mmCIF file of C-alpha atoms in Angstrom:
data_model
loop_
_atom_site.group_PDB
_atom_site.id
_atom_site.type_symbol
_atom_site.label_atom_id
_atom_site.label_comp_id
_atom_site.label_asym_id
_atom_site.label_seq_id
_atom_site.Cartn_x
_atom_site.Cartn_y
_atom_site.Cartn_z
ATOM 1 C CA MET A 4 -1.613 -24.127 -41.231
ATOM 2 C CA ILE A 5 -1.005 -24.017 -37.308
ATOM 3 C CA ARG A 6 1.766 -26.820 -36.132
ATOM 4 C CA ALA A 7 2.283 -25.550 -32.618
ATOM 5 C CA ALA A 8 1.126 -24.562 -30.521
ATOM 6 C CA ILE A 9 2.297 -22.484 -26.891
ATOM 7 C CA PHE A 10 -0.066 -22.831 -24.152
ATOM 8 C CA ASP A 11 0.418 -20.023 -20.410
ATOM 9 C CA LEU A 12 -0.241 -22.621 -17.946
ATOM 10 C CA ASP A 13 -1.889 -20.183 -15.145
ATOM 11 C CA GLY A 14 -5.490 -18.246 -16.128
ATOM 12 C CA VAL A 15 -5.885 -21.078 -18.991
ATOM 13 C CA VAL A 16 -4.661 -25.304 -17.964
ATOM 14 C CA LEU A 17 -4.251 -24.456 -14.439
ATOM 15 C CA ASP A 18 -7.513 -22.009 -12.689
ATOM 16 C CA SER A 19 -4.391 -20.698 -11.110
ATOM 17 C CA MET A 20 -5.168 -17.142 -10.496
ATOM 18 C CA SER A 21 -7.263 -17.248 -7.298
ATOM 19 C CA ILE A 22 -3.885 -18.058 -5.180
ATOM 20 C CA TRP A 23 -2.118 -15.487 -5.934
ATOM 21 C CA ARG A 24 -5.047 -13.093 -4.128
ATOM 22 C CA ASP A 25 -6.367 -15.145 -1.599
ATOM 23 C CA LEU A 26 -2.756 -15.525 -0.343
ATOM 24 C CA GLY A 27 -1.747 -13.445 2.127
ATOM 25 C CA ALA A 28 -5.621 -13.535 3.660
ATOM 26 C CA ARG A 29 -4.966 -17.250 4.048
ATOM 27 C CA TYR A 30 -1.613 -17.120 5.548
ATOM 28 C CA LEU A 31 -2.643 -13.920 8.399
ATOM 29 C CA LEU A 32 -5.730 -16.120 8.991
ATOM 30 C CA HIS A 33 -4.135 -19.353 9.305
ATOM 31 C CA ARG A 34 -1.690 -18.128 11.979
ATOM 32 C CA GLY A 35 -4.944 -16.202 13.737
ATOM 33 C CA LEU A 36 -4.814 -12.832 12.441
ATOM 34 C CA THR A 37 -8.129 -11.031 10.384
ATOM 35 C CA PRO A 38 -7.221 -9.741 6.625
ATOM 36 C CA GLU A 39 -7.762 -5.941 5.285
ATOM 37 C CA PRO A 40 -10.276 -5.612 2.822
ATOM 38 C CA GLY A 41 -9.128 -5.379 -0.920
ATOM 39 C CA LEU A 42 -5.251 -6.871 0.043
ATOM 40 C CA GLY A 43 -6.328 -9.300 -2.043
ATOM 41 C CA GLU A 44 -6.261 -6.755 -4.994
ATOM 42 C CA LEU A 45 -3.746 -4.812 -2.934
ATOM 43 C CA LEU A 46 -0.929 -8.278 -3.368
ATOM 44 C CA PHE A 47 -1.953 -9.451 -5.891
ATOM 45 C CA SER A 48 0.778 -6.222 -8.471
ATOM 46 C CA MET A 49 3.332 -7.337 -5.753
ATOM 47 C CA SER A 50 5.821 -9.853 -6.607
ATOM 48 C CA MET A 51 5.873 -12.454 -3.234
ATOM 49 C CA GLU A 52 9.224 -10.357 -1.702
ATOM 50 C CA GLN A 53 6.996 -7.843 -2.160
ATOM 51 C CA GLY A 54 3.915 -9.344 -0.036
ATOM 52 C CA ALA A 55 5.774 -11.031 2.397
ATOM 53 C CA ASP A 56 7.468 -7.126 2.954
ATOM 54 C CA TYR A 57 3.669 -5.582 3.417
ATOM 55 C CA LEU A 58 2.473 -8.097 5.672
ATOM 56 C CA ARG A 59 5.152 -8.274 7.707
ATOM 57 C CA THR A 60 5.419 -4.048 8.056
ATOM 58 C CA HIS A 61 1.545 -4.706 8.529
ATOM 59 C CA TYR A 62 1.426 -6.853 10.595
ATOM 60 C CA PRO A 63 2.791 -8.597 13.157
ATOM 61 C CA LEU A 64 4.216 -11.470 11.781
ATOM 62 C CA PRO A 65 7.683 -13.241 11.814
ATOM 63 C CA PRO A 66 11.079 -12.123 10.721
ATOM 64 C CA GLU A 67 10.429 -11.506 6.669
ATOM 65 C CA GLU A 68 12.831 -14.335 4.925
ATOM 66 C CA ASP A 69 10.254 -16.164 7.901
ATOM 67 C CA VAL A 70 7.384 -14.639 5.732
ATOM 68 C CA LEU A 71 8.222 -15.260 2.745
ATOM 69 C CA ALA A 72 9.398 -19.138 3.480
ATOM 70 C CA ASP A 73 5.969 -19.392 5.248
ATOM 71 C CA LEU A 74 3.700 -18.056 1.800
ATOM 72 C CA SER A 75 6.356 -19.909 -0.406
ATOM 73 C CA ALA A 76 5.118 -23.131 0.787
ATOM 74 C CA MET A 77 1.728 -22.647 1.203
ATOM 75 C CA LEU A 78 1.945 -21.820 -2.996
ATOM 76 C CA ARG A 79 3.783 -24.792 -2.999
ATOM 77 C CA ASP A 80 0.860 -26.420 -1.564
ATOM 78 C CA PHE A 81 -1.393 -25.229 -3.627
ATOM 79 C CA TYR A 82 -0.195 -26.508 -7.086
ATOM 80 C CA TYR A 83 0.568 -30.012 -5.348
ATOM 81 C CA ASN A 84 -2.613 -30.516 -3.256
ATOM 82 C CA GLU A 85 -5.267 -28.401 -4.624
ATOM 83 C CA VAL A 86 -5.675 -26.331 -8.261
ATOM 84 C CA PRO A 87 -8.030 -27.803 -10.443
ATOM 85 C CA GLU A 88 -8.114 -27.611 -14.501
ATOM 86 C CA LYS A 89 -9.241 -24.881 -15.739
ATOM 87 C CA ASP A 90 -12.844 -25.719 -18.075
ATOM 88 C CA GLY A 91 -11.808 -26.751 -21.753
ATOM 89 C CA ALA A 92 -8.607 -27.572 -20.960
ATOM 90 C CA ARG A 93 -8.138 -30.612 -21.171
ATOM 91 C CA THR A 94 -10.923 -30.521 -24.420
ATOM 92 C CA ALA A 95 -8.234 -28.653 -26.354
ATOM 93 C CA LEU A 96 -4.929 -30.601 -25.508
ATOM 94 C CA ALA A 97 -6.655 -33.731 -26.638
ATOM 95 C CA PHE A 98 -8.656 -31.946 -30.360
ATOM 96 C CA LEU A 99 -4.356 -29.963 -30.585
ATOM 97 C CA ARG A 100 -2.756 -33.837 -30.414
ATOM 98 C CA ASP A 101 -5.412 -35.370 -32.328
ATOM 99 C CA ARG A 102 -4.096 -33.306 -34.730
ATOM 100 C CA GLY A 103 -0.753 -34.296 -34.449
ATOM 101 C CA VAL A 104 -0.508 -29.913 -33.624
ATOM 102 C CA THR A 105 2.776 -29.734 -30.958
ATOM 103 C CA VAL A 106 2.026 -28.323 -27.396
ATOM 104 C CA THR A 107 4.448 -26.958 -24.962
ATOM 105 C CA ALA A 108 4.055 -24.493 -22.199
ATOM 106 C CA ALA A 109 5.023 -21.013 -21.108
ATOM 107 C CA THR A 110 5.064 -19.792 -18.387
ATOM 108 C CA SER A 111 5.957 -17.754 -15.214
ATOM 109 C CA SER A 112 5.475 -19.882 -12.345
ATOM 110 C CA PRO A 113 8.299 -22.259 -11.236
ATOM 111 C CA ARG A 114 9.129 -25.246 -12.844
ATOM 112 C CA THR A 115 8.133 -27.961 -9.822
ATOM 113 C CA HIS A 116 5.383 -25.860 -9.018
ATOM 114 C CA VAL A 117 3.262 -27.250 -12.452
ATOM 115 C CA THR A 118 4.626 -30.235 -13.320
ATOM 116 C CA ARG A 119 3.996 -31.301 -9.869
ATOM 117 C CA ALA A 120 -0.135 -30.052 -10.886
ATOM 118 C CA LEU A 121 -0.048 -31.278 -14.651
ATOM 119 C CA GLU A 122 0.692 -34.786 -13.381
ATOM 120 C CA ARG A 123 -1.456 -33.934 -10.666
ATOM 121 C CA LEU A 124 -4.059 -33.763 -13.439
ATOM 122 C CA GLY A 125 -3.776 -35.943 -16.078
ATOM 123 C CA LEU A 126 -2.397 -32.631 -18.329
ATOM 124 C CA LEU A 127 1.618 -33.759 -18.300
ATOM 125 C CA PRO A 128 1.805 -35.724 -21.322
ATOM 126 C CA TYR A 129 0.269 -33.497 -22.963
ATOM 127 C CA PHE A 130 2.913 -31.117 -23.164
ATOM 128 C CA ARG A 131 6.443 -31.679 -25.150
ATOM 129 C CA ALA A 132 8.043 -29.398 -22.602
ATOM 130 C CA ILE A 133 7.850 -26.408 -20.323
ATOM 131 C CA TYR A 134 9.593 -23.494 -20.440
ATOM 132 C CA THR A 135 9.494 -21.341 -17.715
ATOM 133 C CA THR A 136 10.608 -17.216 -17.165
ATOM 134 C CA GLY A 137 12.656 -17.922 -14.269
ATOM 135 C CA GLU A 138 15.301 -20.666 -15.860
ATOM 136 C CA LEU A 139 14.946 -18.056 -19.517
ATOM 137 C CA GLY A 140 15.675 -14.667 -17.410
ATOM 138 C CA VAL A 141 13.560 -13.271 -20.093
ATOM 139 C CA SER A 142 9.474 -11.787 -18.966
ATOM 140 C CA LYS A 143 6.429 -12.359 -21.758
ATOM 141 C CA HIS A 144 6.940 -8.452 -21.775
ATOM 142 C CA ARG A 145 9.699 -10.457 -24.534
ATOM 143 C CA PRO A 146 9.707 -12.725 -27.284
ATOM 144 C CA ASP A 147 11.577 -14.940 -25.627
ATOM 145 C CA ILE A 148 10.106 -17.465 -24.613
ATOM 146 C CA TYR A 149 7.895 -17.736 -27.246
ATOM 147 C CA HIS A 150 11.440 -18.520 -29.324
ATOM 148 C CA LEU A 151 12.071 -20.987 -27.289
ATOM 149 C CA ALA A 152 8.479 -23.324 -27.714
ATOM 150 C CA ALA A 153 7.700 -22.390 -30.785
ATOM 151 C CA GLN A 154 10.949 -26.018 -30.911
ATOM 152 C CA GLY A 155 11.441 -23.981 -34.715
ATOM 153 C CA VAL A 156 7.970 -24.299 -36.099
ATOM 154 C CA PRO A 157 7.681 -20.641 -37.683
ATOM 155 C CA PRO A 158 5.223 -17.282 -35.298
ATOM 156 C CA ARG A 159 2.822 -17.850 -38.752
ATOM 157 C CA GLN A 160 2.143 -21.396 -37.796
ATOM 158 C CA CYS A 161 2.776 -21.309 -34.038
ATOM 159 C CA LEU A 162 -0.402 -20.242 -31.970
ATOM 160 C CA VAL A 163 0.250 -18.922 -27.739
ATOM 161 C CA ALA A 164 -2.644 -19.159 -25.338
ATOM 162 C CA GLU A 165 -2.447 -16.303 -22.678
ATOM 163 C CA ASP A 166 -5.035 -15.543 -20.582
ATOM 164 C CA SER A 167 -3.027 -12.180 -20.439
ATOM 165 C CA LEU A 168 -2.453 -8.217 -22.151
ATOM 166 C CA TYR A 169 0.231 -7.588 -21.460
ATOM 167 C CA ALA A 170 1.660 -10.890 -22.626
ATOM 168 C CA LEU A 171 -0.172 -11.689 -25.749
ATOM 169 C CA GLN A 172 0.152 -8.502 -27.492
ATOM 170 C CA THR A 173 4.136 -9.116 -26.761
ATOM 171 C CA ALA A 174 3.680 -12.672 -28.665
ATOM 172 C CA ALA A 175 1.565 -11.071 -31.293
ATOM 173 C CA ALA A 176 3.860 -7.981 -32.453
ATOM 174 C CA ALA A 177 6.233 -11.381 -32.294
ATOM 175 C CA GLY A 178 3.875 -12.423 -35.414
ATOM 176 C CA TYR A 179 2.581 -15.560 -33.926
ATOM 177 C CA ARG A 180 -0.905 -16.047 -33.734
ATOM 178 C CA THR A 181 -3.720 -15.883 -31.134
ATOM 179 C CA VAL A 182 -5.970 -16.718 -28.920
ATOM 180 C CA GLY A 183 -6.858 -14.719 -25.731
ATOM 181 C CA ILE A 184 -8.340 -16.851 -22.609
ATOM 182 C CA PHE A 185 -10.930 -15.059 -20.490
ATOM 183 C CA ASP A 186 -9.924 -16.152 -16.493
ATOM 184 C CA ALA A 187 -12.075 -14.388 -13.724
ATOM 185 C CA ASN A 188 -9.452 -14.053 -11.535
ATOM 186 C CA GLY A 189 -6.996 -13.044 -14.151
ATOM 187 C CA GLU A 190 -6.682 -9.910 -16.764
ATOM 188 C CA ALA A 191 -8.105 -6.980 -16.103
ATOM 189 C CA ASP A 192 -8.494 -5.831 -18.751
ATOM 190 C CA GLN A 193 -10.819 -7.952 -20.898
ATOM 191 C CA GLN A 194 -11.266 -5.335 -23.439
ATOM 192 C CA GLY A 195 -8.750 -5.297 -23.932
ATOM 193 C CA LEU A 196 -7.605 -8.976 -24.481
ATOM 194 C CA ARG A 197 -10.532 -9.352 -27.149
ATOM 195 C CA ASN A 198 -10.007 -6.658 -29.005
ATOM 196 C CA ALA A 199 -5.805 -8.183 -29.316
ATOM 197 C CA ALA A 200 -6.596 -11.392 -29.161
ATOM 198 C CA GLU A 201 -6.895 -13.455 -32.983
ATOM 199 C CA VAL A 202 -9.661 -15.132 -31.185
ATOM 200 C CA TYR A 203 -11.081 -14.546 -28.135
ATOM 201 C CA LEU A 204 -12.347 -17.482 -26.117
ATOM 202 C CA THR A 205 -14.133 -17.849 -21.627
ATOM 203 C CA SER A 206 -13.495 -21.711 -22.395
ATOM 204 C CA LEU A 207 -10.987 -23.031 -23.536
ATOM 205 C CA ALA A 208 -13.699 -26.477 -25.402
ATOM 206 C CA ARG A 209 -14.739 -23.340 -27.182
ATOM 207 C CA LEU A 210 -10.581 -23.675 -29.533
ATOM 208 C CA PRO A 211 -11.813 -26.624 -32.126
ATOM 209 C CA ALA A 212 -15.551 -24.185 -32.911
ATOM 210 C CA HIS A 213 -12.850 -21.415 -34.164
ATOM 211 C CA TRP A 214 -9.994 -23.942 -36.172
ATOM 212 C CA GLU A 215 -10.851 -23.759 -38.900
ATOM 213 C CA ARG A 216 -10.487 -20.101 -38.960
ATOM 214 C CA LEU A 217 -7.703 -19.849 -37.716
ATOM 215 C CA ASN A 218 -5.937 -22.445 -40.155
ATOM 216 C CA ASN A 219 -7.620 -20.469 -42.836
ATOM 217 C CA GLU A 220 -5.881 -16.795 -41.309
ATOM 218 C CA ASN A 221 -2.869 -16.463 -43.395
#
């Protein structure tokens, strides 16, 4: 029986993955500069610091620390004021709540950003707790954040919903039940995600249809 569920937020509950591709271009356009073709794909794999360094090197911009501060402010503004919820997220969260399943979040984004977004969207009450890799100091390449977010529930009784292949594989290797979530701006290897997940969904609204299967598999 599934007693707990751990949700990634970006690309699963929040429709936020596009900002990580568009942030550099948004910043350049805001400064009256024309982004190069393919800039979003180039920056997507970089950290914020690496992206700021790249932009500073290739465009007439202020010092790197100023670029980083501006990008951070734009990202914060997006989460605070713009990011919408993913299709089906509210349906799935309400479904789990109605069945007494404890829901927590495990995210790589800053706590303040995602908390404000969930609060604005009215989704925060669905979550008992939010855990971040930044505060933990360990990425999702290790299962530490899932063990913490499970709050004592054994992995085989705990569902993990992820849109990232590497994170889902980490959870699966640690014994958690897994649901892979499609996001058009996220994981490039959707076939890999589909193959790795126990259940693969193009929308969280489909979770109720797979609930009996998830609860009957050991």
